[in-house]
Short mmCIF file of C-alpha atoms in Angstrom, two decimals:
data_model
loop_
_atom_site.label_atom_id
_atom_site.label_comp_id
_atom_site.label_asym_id
_atom_site.label_seq_id
_atom_site.Cartn_x
_atom_site.Cartn_y
_atom_site.Cartn_z
CA MET A 1 -0.13 0.22 -0.16
CA ILE A 2 2.65 2.28 0.89
CA LEU A 3 4.77 1.48 -2.79
CA LYS A 4 1.14 2.07 -3.94
CA HIS A 5 0.92 5.53 -2.38
CA ILE A 6 4.41 6.53 -3.54
CA LEU A 7 3.95 5.74 -7.31
CA THR A 8 0.40 7.63 -7.14
CA THR A 9 1.58 10.85 -5.67
CA SER A 10 4.63 11.03 -8.22
CA LEU A 11 2.39 10.21 -10.74
CA THR A 12 -0.22 13.10 -10.01
CA SER A 13 2.72 15.46 -9.49
CA LEU A 14 3.75 15.10 -12.80
CA VAL A 15 0.49 15.50 -14.24
CA LEU A 16 -0.37 18.38 -12.94
CA THR A 17 3.20 19.38 -13.58
CA GLY A 18 2.74 19.02 -17.19
CA LEU A 19 -0.64 20.63 -17.50
CA THR A 20 0.38 23.75 -15.45
CA ARG A 21 3.65 24.10 -17.23
CA ALA A 22 3.38 23.96 -21.04
CA ASP A 23 6.71 23.76 -21.66
CA GLY A 24 8.50 25.97 -23.99
CA LEU A 25 10.26 25.16 -27.00
CA TYR A 26 13.55 27.07 -26.23
CA THR A 27 15.60 25.62 -23.25
CA LYS A 28 17.75 28.04 -21.00
CA GLY A 29 20.49 27.70 -23.04
CA SER A 30 19.16 29.10 -26.18
CA LEU A 31 20.18 32.42 -27.67
CA VAL A 32 16.63 33.10 -28.40
CA LEU A 33 15.78 35.78 -25.64
CA GLN A 34 12.68 34.59 -23.90
CA VAL A 35 9.85 36.82 -22.67
CA ASP A 36 6.33 36.56 -21.28
CA GLY A 37 3.37 39.36 -20.92
CA LYS A 38 5.17 40.87 -17.81
CA SER A 39 8.86 41.23 -19.21
CA TYR A 40 7.87 42.36 -22.92
CA ASP A 41 7.86 46.36 -22.04
CA LYS A 42 11.40 46.20 -20.40
CA LEU A 43 13.01 43.63 -22.61
CA ILE A 44 11.44 44.48 -26.04
CA ALA A 45 9.31 47.40 -25.66
CA LYS A 46 11.81 49.78 -24.42
CA SER A 47 14.60 48.46 -25.48
CA SER A 48 17.25 50.09 -28.09
CA GLN A 49 17.79 47.35 -29.83
CA ALA A 50 15.74 45.75 -32.75
CA SER A 51 13.64 42.80 -32.40
CA ILE A 52 11.58 39.73 -33.96
CA LEU A 53 9.01 38.22 -31.52
CA GLU A 54 7.81 34.90 -32.39
CA PHE A 55 4.42 33.85 -30.93
CA TYR A 56 4.09 30.40 -30.89
CA ALA A 57 2.39 26.82 -28.97
CA PRO A 58 4.54 24.18 -27.83
CA TRP A 59 2.34 21.36 -29.76
CA CYS A 60 2.35 23.39 -33.14
CA GLY A 61 3.92 21.83 -35.56
CA HIS A 62 5.05 24.68 -37.60
CA CYS A 63 6.81 26.16 -34.72
CA LYS A 64 8.92 23.20 -34.42
CA ASN A 65 9.59 23.37 -37.60
CA LEU A 66 10.72 26.78 -37.42
CA LYS A 67 12.82 26.32 -34.28
CA PRO A 68 16.17 25.07 -36.38
CA ALA A 69 16.33 28.44 -38.45
CA TYR A 70 15.09 30.84 -35.56
CA GLU A 71 18.17 29.66 -33.27
CA LYS A 72 20.31 29.76 -36.06
CA ALA A 73 18.88 33.20 -36.99
CA ALA A 74 19.71 34.35 -33.07
CA LYS A 75 23.19 33.00 -32.93
CA SER A 76 24.43 34.72 -35.85
CA LEU A 77 22.64 38.42 -34.81
CA ASN A 78 23.72 38.04 -31.01
CA GLY A 79 24.68 41.24 -30.04
CA LEU A 80 23.44 42.79 -33.06
CA ALA A 81 19.29 42.44 -32.15
CA GLN A 82 17.10 40.79 -30.14
CA VAL A 83 15.24 37.50 -31.30
CA ALA A 84 12.86 36.57 -29.18
CA ALA A 85 9.39 34.39 -28.34
CA ILE A 86 6.59 34.25 -26.41
CA ASN A 87 4.66 30.88 -25.37
CA CYS A 88 0.85 31.88 -26.21
CA ASP A 89 0.06 28.52 -24.71
CA GLU A 90 1.34 29.68 -21.13
CA GLU A 91 -2.36 30.52 -19.09
CA SER A 92 -0.64 33.88 -18.13
CA ASN A 93 0.85 35.05 -21.97
CA LYS A 94 -2.92 34.48 -23.48
CA ALA A 95 -4.52 38.21 -22.71
CA PHE A 96 -1.08 39.41 -24.12
CA CYS A 97 -0.76 37.51 -27.45
CA GLY A 98 -4.57 38.07 -27.94
CA GLY A 99 -4.12 41.96 -27.64
CA MET A 100 -0.96 41.99 -30.12
CA GLY A 101 -3.50 40.71 -32.98
CA VAL A 102 -2.24 37.22 -32.99
CA GLN A 103 -4.46 34.33 -34.63
CA GLY A 104 -2.20 31.68 -35.40
CA PHE A 105 1.15 30.00 -34.73
CA PRO A 106 3.81 30.89 -35.86
CA THR A 107 3.30 34.81 -35.97
CA LEU A 108 6.07 36.60 -36.15
CA LYS A 109 6.76 40.34 -35.32
CA ILE A 110 9.59 42.89 -36.24
CA ILE A 111 9.44 45.85 -33.00
CA LYS A 112 11.62 48.73 -33.89
CA PRO A 113 12.85 51.25 -31.46
CA SER A 114 10.87 54.72 -32.21
CA LYS A 115 12.10 58.05 -30.74
CA THR A 116 9.50 57.73 -27.95
CA PRO A 117 10.27 54.58 -25.51
CA GLY A 118 8.27 52.09 -24.77
CA LYS A 119 6.31 53.46 -27.78
CA PRO A 120 8.12 51.13 -31.19
CA THR A 121 6.84 50.24 -34.39
CA VAL A 122 5.70 46.85 -34.77
CA GLU A 123 5.42 45.22 -38.20
CA ASP A 124 4.09 41.52 -39.18
CA TYR A 125 7.20 39.93 -40.57
CA GLN A 126 5.79 38.17 -43.99
CA GLY A 127 9.20 37.19 -45.67
CA PRO A 128 10.61 33.68 -45.62
CA ARG A 129 10.72 31.62 -42.76
CA THR A 130 14.09 30.91 -43.00
CA ALA A 131 17.49 32.06 -41.40
CA THR A 132 18.83 34.26 -43.87
CA GLY A 133 15.35 35.53 -44.35
CA ILE A 134 14.96 36.54 -40.75
CA ILE A 135 18.37 37.60 -40.81
CA ASP A 136 18.29 40.07 -43.41
CA ALA A 137 14.75 41.48 -42.51
CA LEU A 138 16.32 42.47 -39.15
CA LYS A 139 19.87 43.71 -40.15
CA LEU A 140 17.56 45.97 -41.92
CA ALA A 141 15.50 46.91 -38.91
CA ILE A 142 17.80 47.93 -36.89
CA PRO A 143 18.21 52.03 -36.57
CA ASN A 144 20.55 53.90 -38.54
CA HIS A 145 22.25 57.19 -36.80
CA VAL A 146 25.52 56.82 -38.56
CA LYS A 147 26.16 59.94 -40.39
CA ARG A 148 27.35 59.34 -44.63
CA ILE A 149 29.91 61.77 -45.34
CA SER A 150 32.33 62.56 -48.09
CA ASP A 151 35.15 64.49 -48.75
CA LYS A 152 32.91 67.54 -49.44
CA SER A 153 30.99 67.52 -46.58
CA LEU A 154 33.90 66.49 -44.06
CA ASN A 155 34.93 69.82 -42.77
CA GLY A 156 31.01 70.61 -41.72
CA TRP A 157 30.41 67.13 -40.41
CA PHE A 158 34.17 68.37 -38.18
CA GLU A 159 32.70 71.78 -37.15
CA THR A 160 29.32 70.56 -35.81
CA SER A 161 29.84 70.31 -32.03
CA ASN A 162 33.56 70.07 -32.09
CA ASP A 163 34.03 69.16 -28.12
CA THR A 164 31.92 66.01 -29.10
CA THR A 165 33.37 62.50 -29.33
CA LYS A 166 33.46 61.42 -33.12
CA ALA A 167 34.56 58.43 -34.75
CA ILE A 168 34.62 57.91 -38.56
CA LEU A 169 34.40 54.40 -40.05
CA PHE A 170 36.83 54.01 -43.17
CA SER A 171 35.46 51.55 -45.33
CA GLU A 172 34.91 49.70 -49.43
CA LYS A 173 31.09 49.44 -48.94
CA GLY A 174 28.28 52.05 -49.97
CA THR A 175 25.85 50.59 -47.29
CA THR A 176 25.91 50.70 -43.93
CA GLY A 177 26.83 47.68 -41.34
CA ALA A 178 24.64 46.33 -38.86
CA LEU A 179 27.60 46.46 -36.82
CA ILE A 180 28.40 50.04 -36.68
CA LYS A 181 24.85 50.94 -36.89
CA VAL A 182 24.61 48.96 -33.34
CA LEU A 183 27.52 50.74 -32.16
CA SER A 184 25.88 54.05 -33.06
CA ALA A 185 22.38 53.25 -31.45
CA GLU A 186 24.69 52.63 -28.17
CA PHE A 187 26.72 55.46 -27.94
CA LEU A 188 23.58 57.50 -29.23
CA GLY A 189 23.98 61.50 -27.85
CA SER A 190 27.53 60.78 -26.82
CA ILE A 191 29.82 59.70 -30.07
CA LYS A 192 28.65 60.98 -33.31
CA ILE A 193 29.27 57.89 -35.70
CA ALA A 194 30.08 58.52 -39.50
CA GLN A 195 31.26 56.41 -42.32
CA ILE A 196 33.02 56.97 -45.60
CA ARG A 197 34.31 55.45 -48.76
CA ASN A 198 37.59 54.58 -49.39
CA LYS A 199 37.43 56.59 -52.74
CA GLU A 200 37.23 59.99 -50.29
CA THR A 201 41.00 60.37 -51.20
CA VAL A 202 41.22 63.80 -49.01
CA ALA A 203 39.66 62.25 -45.88
CA VAL A 204 41.69 58.82 -46.78
CA GLU A 205 45.33 60.75 -46.74
CA MET A 206 44.31 63.38 -44.08
CA PHE A 207 43.99 60.07 -41.68
CA GLY A 208 46.61 58.24 -43.42
CA VAL A 209 44.55 55.03 -43.31
CA SER A 210 45.69 52.26 -45.57
CA GLU A 211 43.42 49.40 -44.83
CA PHE A 212 39.90 48.83 -44.44
CA PRO A 213 37.59 48.95 -43.02
CA SER A 214 39.30 51.15 -40.16
CA LEU A 215 37.77 52.93 -37.10
CA VAL A 216 39.54 56.22 -36.05
CA VAL A 217 38.12 58.17 -32.99
CA LEU A 218 38.24 61.98 -32.69
CA PRO A 219 38.03 62.61 -29.14
CA GLY A 220 37.05 66.18 -29.33
CA GLY A 221 38.87 69.40 -28.78
CA SER A 222 42.86 69.53 -30.20
CA LYS A 223 42.86 66.15 -28.92
CA GLU A 224 44.61 63.91 -31.62
CA PRO A 225 42.80 61.18 -33.47
CA VAL A 226 43.12 57.70 -32.50
CA LYS A 227 43.07 54.72 -34.69
CA TYR A 228 41.26 51.51 -33.24
CA GLU A 229 43.99 48.67 -33.90
CA GLY A 230 41.83 45.83 -32.30
CA LEU A 231 39.11 43.42 -33.69
CA PHE A 232 35.75 44.10 -35.60
CA SER A 233 33.59 42.68 -33.22
CA LYS A 234 30.95 44.36 -31.09
CA SER A 235 32.57 43.56 -27.69
CA ALA A 236 35.87 44.95 -28.61
CA MET A 237 34.83 47.87 -30.52
CA LYS A 238 32.15 48.92 -27.63
CA GLU A 239 34.96 48.80 -24.64
CA PHE A 240 37.03 50.60 -27.39
CA LEU A 241 34.92 53.63 -27.72
CA ALA A 242 33.74 53.34 -23.93
CA GLN A 243 37.28 54.82 -23.79
CA TYR A 244 35.66 58.34 -24.64
CA ALA A 245 32.22 58.23 -23.76
CA SER A 246 29.86 56.25 -22.35
CA PRO A 247 26.99 53.98 -23.92
CA LYS A 248 23.69 54.55 -23.61
CA SER A 249 21.87 52.13 -21.33
CA ASP A 250 18.09 50.45 -21.55
CA SER A 251 16.42 52.36 -18.51
CA ALA A 252 14.52 50.01 -16.34
CA PRO A 253 10.53 50.55 -16.84
CA PRO A 254 8.91 51.57 -13.63
CA LYS A 255 7.22 49.08 -11.10
CA GLN A 256 3.75 48.05 -12.56
CA LYS A 257 1.03 48.43 -9.58
CA PRO A 258 -1.20 45.52 -9.36
CA LEU A 259 -4.07 46.07 -12.07
CA THR A 260 -6.82 43.79 -9.51
CA GLU A 261 -6.91 42.72 -5.87
CA LYS A 262 -5.13 39.30 -5.60
CA SER A 263 -7.77 36.06 -5.84
CA LYS A 264 -8.91 35.12 -2.07
CA LYS A 265 -8.90 31.72 -3.39
CA LYS A 266 -5.43 29.91 -5.32
CA LYS A 267 -5.60 26.99 -7.65
CA GLU A 268 -4.73 23.25 -6.45
CA ASP A 269 -2.78 23.08 -9.44
CA VAL A 270 1.14 23.02 -8.47
CA LYS A 271 2.67 26.30 -10.91
CA ALA A 272 5.40 26.11 -12.71
CA LYS A 273 8.14 28.47 -12.66
CA PRO A 274 8.69 30.42 -16.11
CA GLU A 275 11.30 29.95 -18.15
CA GLU A 276 14.48 32.29 -17.43
CA THR A 277 15.48 35.06 -20.11
CA LYS A 278 19.34 36.00 -20.31
CA THR A 279 18.41 39.62 -18.91
CA GLU A 280 16.52 38.67 -15.39
CA GLU A 281 14.35 36.27 -13.53
CA VAL A 282 10.80 36.94 -13.62
CA GLU A 283 8.42 35.68 -10.70
CA PRO A 284 5.72 33.49 -11.25
CA GLU A 285 2.40 35.19 -11.05
CA GLU A 286 -1.07 34.08 -11.56
CA ILE A 287 -3.10 35.85 -13.37
CA LYS A 288 -7.02 34.96 -14.41
CA MET A 289 -8.34 36.34 -17.67
CA GLU A 290 -11.47 37.55 -15.98
CA GLU A 291 -9.45 40.11 -13.72
CA VAL A 292 -7.11 41.46 -16.85
CA LYS A 293 -8.39 44.86 -17.48
CA LEU A 294 -6.70 46.25 -20.03
CA GLU A 295 -7.44 48.84 -23.05
CA GLU A 296 -9.20 46.99 -26.17
CA VAL A 297 -7.54 47.79 -29.78
CA LYS A 298 -9.63 48.85 -32.08
CA LEU A 299 -8.23 47.69 -35.48
CA ASP A 300 -10.92 49.17 -37.70
CA GLU A 301 -10.56 52.31 -36.14
CA ALA A 302 -6.79 52.68 -35.73
CA LYS A 303 -5.45 55.35 -38.00
CA PRO A 304 -2.13 54.65 -39.70
CA ASN A 305 1.14 56.79 -38.31
CA ASN A 306 2.49 58.42 -41.35
CA ALA A 307 5.96 58.77 -38.66
CA GLU A 308 6.45 55.34 -38.82
CA PRO A 309 6.45 52.75 -41.40
CA GLU A 310 2.69 51.35 -41.83
CA GLU A 311 1.50 47.40 -41.23
CA THR A 312 1.13 45.68 -44.01
CA GLN A 313 -2.77 44.84 -45.47
CA ALA A 314 -3.73 41.05 -44.82
CA GLU A 315 -5.10 39.33 -47.38
CA GLU A 316 -8.10 37.76 -46.20
CA LYS A 317 -8.66 34.91 -48.63
CA GLN A 318 -5.30 33.44 -47.64
CA ALA A 319 -6.50 33.00 -44.39
CA THR A 320 -9.21 30.69 -45.32
CA GLU A 321 -6.32 28.42 -47.45
CA THR A 322 -4.08 27.94 -44.44
CA GLN A 323 -3.11 24.40 -43.90
CA SER A 324 -4.43 24.45 -40.27
CA GLU A 325 -4.00 22.59 -37.08
CA GLN A 326 -6.75 23.34 -34.37
CA PRO A 327 -5.74 23.54 -30.83
CA GLU A 328 -8.09 22.09 -27.86
CA PRO A 329 -10.15 24.17 -27.15
CA THR A 330 -10.44 25.68 -22.91
CA SER A 331 -13.45 27.39 -21.12
CA GLU A 332 -10.99 30.44 -20.52
CA SER A 333 -9.55 30.95 -24.30
CA SER A 334 -12.81 32.29 -25.65
CA SER A 335 -12.29 36.01 -25.01
CA ILE A 336 -8.50 37.29 -25.16
CA PRO A 337 -8.05 41.11 -23.60
CA SER A 338 -5.69 43.39 -25.70
CA ALA A 339 -2.17 43.84 -25.30
CA SER A 340 -1.05 47.04 -23.18
CA SER A 341 -1.85 50.03 -24.01
CA SER A 342 1.39 51.17 -25.31
CA HIS A 343 1.03 49.19 -28.42
CA VAL A 344 -2.40 51.26 -29.22
CA SER A 345 -0.13 53.73 -31.68
CA ALA A 346 1.69 50.67 -32.97
CA GLU A 347 -0.72 48.00 -33.84
CA ALA A 348 -2.73 49.47 -37.04
CA SER A 349 -3.37 46.73 -38.51
CA GLU A 350 -4.44 42.56 -37.82
CA THR A 351 -2.45 40.58 -40.09
CA ALA A 352 -3.92 36.97 -41.04
CA ALA A 353 -2.65 33.95 -40.69
CA ASP A 354 0.43 33.05 -42.84
CA ALA A 355 0.05 29.64 -44.76
CA THR A 356 2.27 27.77 -42.54
CA SER A 357 0.65 28.93 -39.93
CA ILE A 358 -2.24 27.50 -37.56
CA ILE A 359 -5.39 29.04 -36.87
CA LEU A 360 -6.51 29.64 -33.44
CA GLU A 361 -10.05 30.96 -33.60
CA ASP A 362 -12.47 31.39 -36.39
CA PRO A 363 -12.53 34.84 -36.63
CA SER A 364 -15.97 35.21 -37.50
CA THR A 365 -16.70 33.54 -34.24
CA PRO A 366 -17.81 36.33 -31.48
CA THR A 367 -15.76 37.06 -28.83
CA GLU A 368 -16.60 38.85 -25.58
CA SER A 369 -15.36 42.22 -25.32
CA PRO A 370 -13.16 43.10 -22.26
CA ASP A 371 -14.85 46.72 -22.93
CA PRO A 372 -17.09 47.61 -19.98
CA ILE A 373 -19.46 49.68 -22.08
CA ALA A 374 -22.17 47.08 -23.54
CA ILE A 375 -22.84 47.35 -26.86
CA PRO A 376 -26.62 46.46 -28.23
CA GLU A 377 -27.18 43.50 -30.16
CA ASP A 378 -28.56 45.35 -33.13
CA ALA A 379 -26.11 47.85 -33.17
CA PRO A 380 -24.97 48.24 -36.85
CA LYS A 381 -21.33 46.84 -37.26
CA PRO A 382 -18.57 49.50 -38.10
CA VAL A 383 -17.52 48.14 -42.14
CA SER A 384 -13.87 48.13 -43.02
CA VAL A 385 -12.76 50.26 -45.60
CA PRO A 386 -9.23 49.24 -46.92
CA GLU A 387 -7.04 52.21 -47.29
CA SER A 388 -6.45 53.29 -50.66
CA TYR A 389 -3.42 55.16 -52.19
CA PRO A 390 -2.63 57.06 -55.43
CA PRO A 391 -1.91 54.23 -58.37
CA ILE A 392 2.00 54.47 -59.45
CA PRO A 393 1.39 55.85 -63.22
CA ALA A 394 1.73 53.46 -66.57
CA LEU A 395 3.77 54.08 -69.43
CA LEU A 396 2.18 53.07 -72.17
CA GLU A 397 4.80 53.91 -74.96
CA GLU A 398 7.59 52.61 -75.95
CA THR A 399 9.38 56.62 -76.80
CA ILE A 400 8.25 57.71 -72.82
CA LEU A 401 9.75 54.56 -71.44
CA GLN A 402 12.74 55.01 -73.15
CA LYS A 403 12.91 58.72 -71.74
CA GLN A 404 11.81 58.41 -68.29
CA CYS A 405 14.25 54.86 -67.75
CA LEU A 406 15.98 53.00 -71.03
CA GLY A 407 17.93 56.48 -71.75
CA ALA A 408 22.10 56.45 -71.52
CA LYS A 409 21.46 58.90 -68.48
CA THR A 410 18.65 57.55 -66.76
CA THR A 411 19.47 56.42 -63.16
CA THR A 412 17.13 53.52 -61.40
CA CYS A 413 13.46 52.86 -61.95
CA ILE A 414 11.12 49.92 -60.99
CA LEU A 415 8.81 48.26 -63.35
CA ALA A 416 6.02 46.27 -62.91
CA LEU A 417 5.76 44.25 -66.60
CA LEU A 418 1.98 43.60 -66.57
CA PRO A 419 0.83 40.10 -67.97
CA SER A 420 0.51 39.74 -72.04
CA ALA A 421 -2.92 38.44 -72.05
CA VAL A 422 -4.65 40.96 -70.35
CA ASP A 423 -6.00 43.61 -72.10
CA GLU A 424 -8.45 46.74 -71.51
CA GLU A 425 -11.76 44.24 -71.01
CA THR A 426 -9.62 41.79 -69.04
CA PRO A 427 -9.38 42.05 -65.28
CA LEU A 428 -5.75 41.66 -63.54
CA PRO A 429 -4.55 38.55 -61.82
CA ASP A 430 -5.07 38.74 -58.10
CA THR A 431 -0.86 38.57 -57.72
CA ALA A 432 -1.01 41.85 -60.14
CA ASN A 433 -3.45 43.42 -58.30
CA VAL A 434 -1.43 43.02 -54.90
CA ALA A 435 1.75 43.80 -56.31
CA LEU A 436 0.50 47.25 -57.63
CA GLU A 437 -1.33 48.17 -54.35
CA SER A 438 2.35 47.29 -52.69
CA LEU A 439 4.54 49.64 -54.79
CA ALA A 440 1.44 52.40 -54.58
CA GLU A 441 1.40 51.67 -50.58
CA LEU A 442 5.35 52.20 -50.74
CA ALA A 443 5.53 54.79 -52.88
CA ASP A 444 2.85 57.00 -50.86
CA LYS A 445 4.77 56.43 -47.56
CA HIS A 446 7.89 57.76 -48.53
CA VAL A 447 5.59 60.82 -50.01
CA GLN A 448 4.37 61.75 -46.74
CA ARG A 449 7.41 61.24 -45.31
CA GLY A 450 8.90 63.63 -47.85
CA GLY A 451 11.93 61.20 -48.73
CA LYS A 452 13.28 60.53 -52.35
CA LEU A 453 12.62 57.13 -54.00
CA PHE A 454 13.31 56.48 -57.27
CA PRO A 455 10.29 55.91 -59.80
CA PHE A 456 7.63 53.21 -59.85
CA TYR A 457 5.78 52.56 -63.28
CA SER A 458 3.47 49.79 -64.35
CA ILE A 459 4.30 49.19 -67.86
CA PRO A 460 1.17 47.15 -69.96
CA ALA A 461 1.79 44.55 -72.34
CA LYS A 462 0.60 46.70 -75.55
CA ASN A 463 3.65 48.72 -74.87
CA ALA A 464 6.13 47.35 -77.59
CA ALA A 465 9.00 47.75 -74.85
CA ALA A 466 7.64 45.52 -72.28
CA ALA A 467 8.04 42.79 -74.84
CA THR A 468 11.48 43.67 -76.09
CA LEU A 469 12.12 43.60 -71.64
CA ARG A 470 10.82 40.49 -71.60
CA SER A 471 13.11 38.64 -73.87
CA ALA A 472 16.23 40.37 -73.36
CA LEU A 473 16.50 39.84 -69.32
CA LYS A 474 14.93 36.11 -69.98
CA LEU A 475 11.99 36.74 -67.56
CA GLY A 476 9.80 33.67 -68.69
CA ASP A 477 6.50 33.02 -67.99
CA GLU A 478 4.77 36.44 -69.81
CA GLN A 479 1.41 35.53 -67.90
CA LYS A 480 2.47 36.55 -64.60
CA ILE A 481 3.51 39.87 -63.72
CA GLN A 482 7.16 40.50 -63.45
CA LEU A 483 9.03 43.04 -61.53
CA VAL A 484 12.28 44.16 -62.22
CA ALA A 485 14.49 47.59 -61.26
CA VAL A 486 16.91 48.98 -64.33
CA ASN A 487 19.89 51.65 -63.85
CA SER A 488 20.47 52.38 -67.61
CA ARG A 489 23.16 55.09 -66.66
CA ARG A 490 25.46 52.23 -64.37
CA GLY A 491 23.78 49.72 -66.64
CA TRP A 492 22.45 46.97 -64.17
CA TRP A 493 18.71 45.56 -63.53
CA ARG A 494 17.27 43.91 -60.38
CA HIS A 495 14.65 40.73 -60.74
CA TYR A 496 11.99 40.25 -57.94
CA LYS A 497 12.02 36.65 -57.76
CA ALA A 498 9.76 35.83 -54.51
CA GLU A 499 6.46 34.55 -54.90
CA ASP A 500 5.06 36.98 -52.41
CA PHE A 501 3.76 40.18 -53.60
CA ARG A 502 2.74 41.69 -50.56
CA PHE A 503 4.19 45.31 -48.79
CA HIS A 504 7.08 43.98 -46.59
CA SER A 505 8.39 41.74 -49.17
CA ILE A 506 8.11 44.45 -51.98
CA GLU A 507 9.40 46.96 -49.47
CA THR A 508 12.48 44.54 -48.28
CA TRP A 509 13.33 44.33 -51.71
CA VAL A 510 13.23 48.20 -52.29
CA ASP A 511 15.19 48.65 -49.48
CA ASN A 512 17.95 46.21 -50.53
CA ILE A 513 18.62 48.09 -54.13
CA ARG A 514 18.33 51.58 -51.94
CA PHE A 515 20.99 50.11 -50.17
CA GLY A 516 23.23 48.50 -52.56
CA GLU A 517 22.83 45.34 -51.25
CA GLY A 518 22.32 41.53 -53.14
CA GLU A 519 23.37 40.88 -56.79
CA LYS A 520 22.98 42.31 -59.80
CA GLY A 521 23.02 41.70 -63.66
CA LYS A 522 24.37 43.39 -66.34
CA LEU A 523 22.28 45.13 -68.73
CA PRO A 524 22.41 43.17 -72.07
CA GLU A 525 23.59 45.46 -75.39
CA GLY A 526 20.42 47.40 -77.23
CA LEU A 527 18.30 47.81 -74.95
CA ILE A 528 19.79 51.70 -73.64
CA LEU A 529 18.96 54.15 -75.90
CA GLU A 530 21.86 55.63 -76.90
CA GLU A 531 22.03 59.72 -76.45
CA GLU A 532 21.82 61.10 -79.95
CA GLU A 533 24.89 63.57 -81.16
CA LYS A 534 24.06 67.04 -81.60
CA PRO A 535 24.86 68.63 -85.15
CA GLN A 536 27.96 70.60 -84.93
CA SER A 537 27.81 73.97 -86.59
CA PRO A 538 30.53 74.79 -88.83
CA PRO A 539 33.23 76.47 -87.80
CA GLU A 540 33.32 80.18 -88.16
CA HIS A 541 36.30 81.45 -90.62
CA GLU A 542 38.03 84.83 -90.48
CA GLU A 543 37.90 87.07 -93.12
CA LEU A 544 40.89 86.69 -95.71
#
């Protein structure tokens, strides 16, 4: 009997532990930062680093498939950006995950620091779910405070705040790397960091630079410049720069007041200690779904913030075509309150689950609103009107296309070559419409910010140059839309090869072009319109 009692007690303990713990995918030794609903504000929202956050459930098969690539990305970005994850199957995290608009697993969101601490920009990650795709997207999300200078602007940069410590990175690359962007963000306000190309000979000779990359620190005032001689790693470079100025440290969040009085009766189930993060240990605290009183995010009424990148517009059709795996329903998961009010401005849209995601619940199923104000059942439901953007201009004639983008001195253009089967009476395929809408949104985004961006044009099939471009660039299927970037003056072109034409995928491709990243092809001969030579006037002869 005694042995039977011991076995029964042990088995009961194991069962209870398994029910209450909901073990996560990532171990304590993983480089993936593990957060929960309480530690998110301090570790992610108020951090000066860019982050990607995975919302997952341990039982999710797609989450398990993503794990190797996600951990590989965390290892590659260690010290440069945060690769984090939150277990939405934990009871205390369900309210937070629901408030962040999570509908399926895994959901990935990129979180960028903004000028206002604790008010980051949150964007849905729509890129490939590979280590390379995640790494590239997160590197682009790192804030860039590095000043690009040249021989002409060098003196002007020296004269501003002469007593402030400055640093110059001499590089062969025309793009700003992730490492120097991270260091610039960490020393923001104490060290002004600039980057200059090796072809700027005046600056190179002035500082006696012969190797690239090279980092030179100007302590300020009349002190002599100091050249960095160590390894180009974050820890070594940060230690070197800290000799001249102190890095910025993330401020600790204020202690939160309890939202409600603690429950008088605690559950008899054994509560598991939550996963430890690398930064701090979070004490477990039970949060009941009915006790959470948080501000509801009304997505239909949210307005996009023109000062920060907009959210991607989700395709509702994509959600219905997903290969889904339904979680077991629980009595407490029918109503999921919204996240903390610090994300009301950041979350401006709700994205449907990806094709490799698992749908949590049917969006059409009504959920209980956390808003204490009762809404009559017969009240009319608000209609969600999708935001429209001015369409990109269409170039209908070959001569206009040659003048705008294929002339000997024309610079970068983005061309959307429309399917050849489309005429005035036949509607465009869905993929073409999505691509054109994404380009229109991206163009409008830069217009609203007052930024400069190369032009976007749509090229209908009736434009004779469209067939010429498809043939010369070997673009393949003429029944599909093709996106290409061309720069006739420099003789290169780039092809958008992805199948995803939604906003964030195209924005990433355009950003890579802007920053000179990625492979370029050489424009075939005969595409570029040669500049006509001006007839020379006969020489004037002196009188005989």
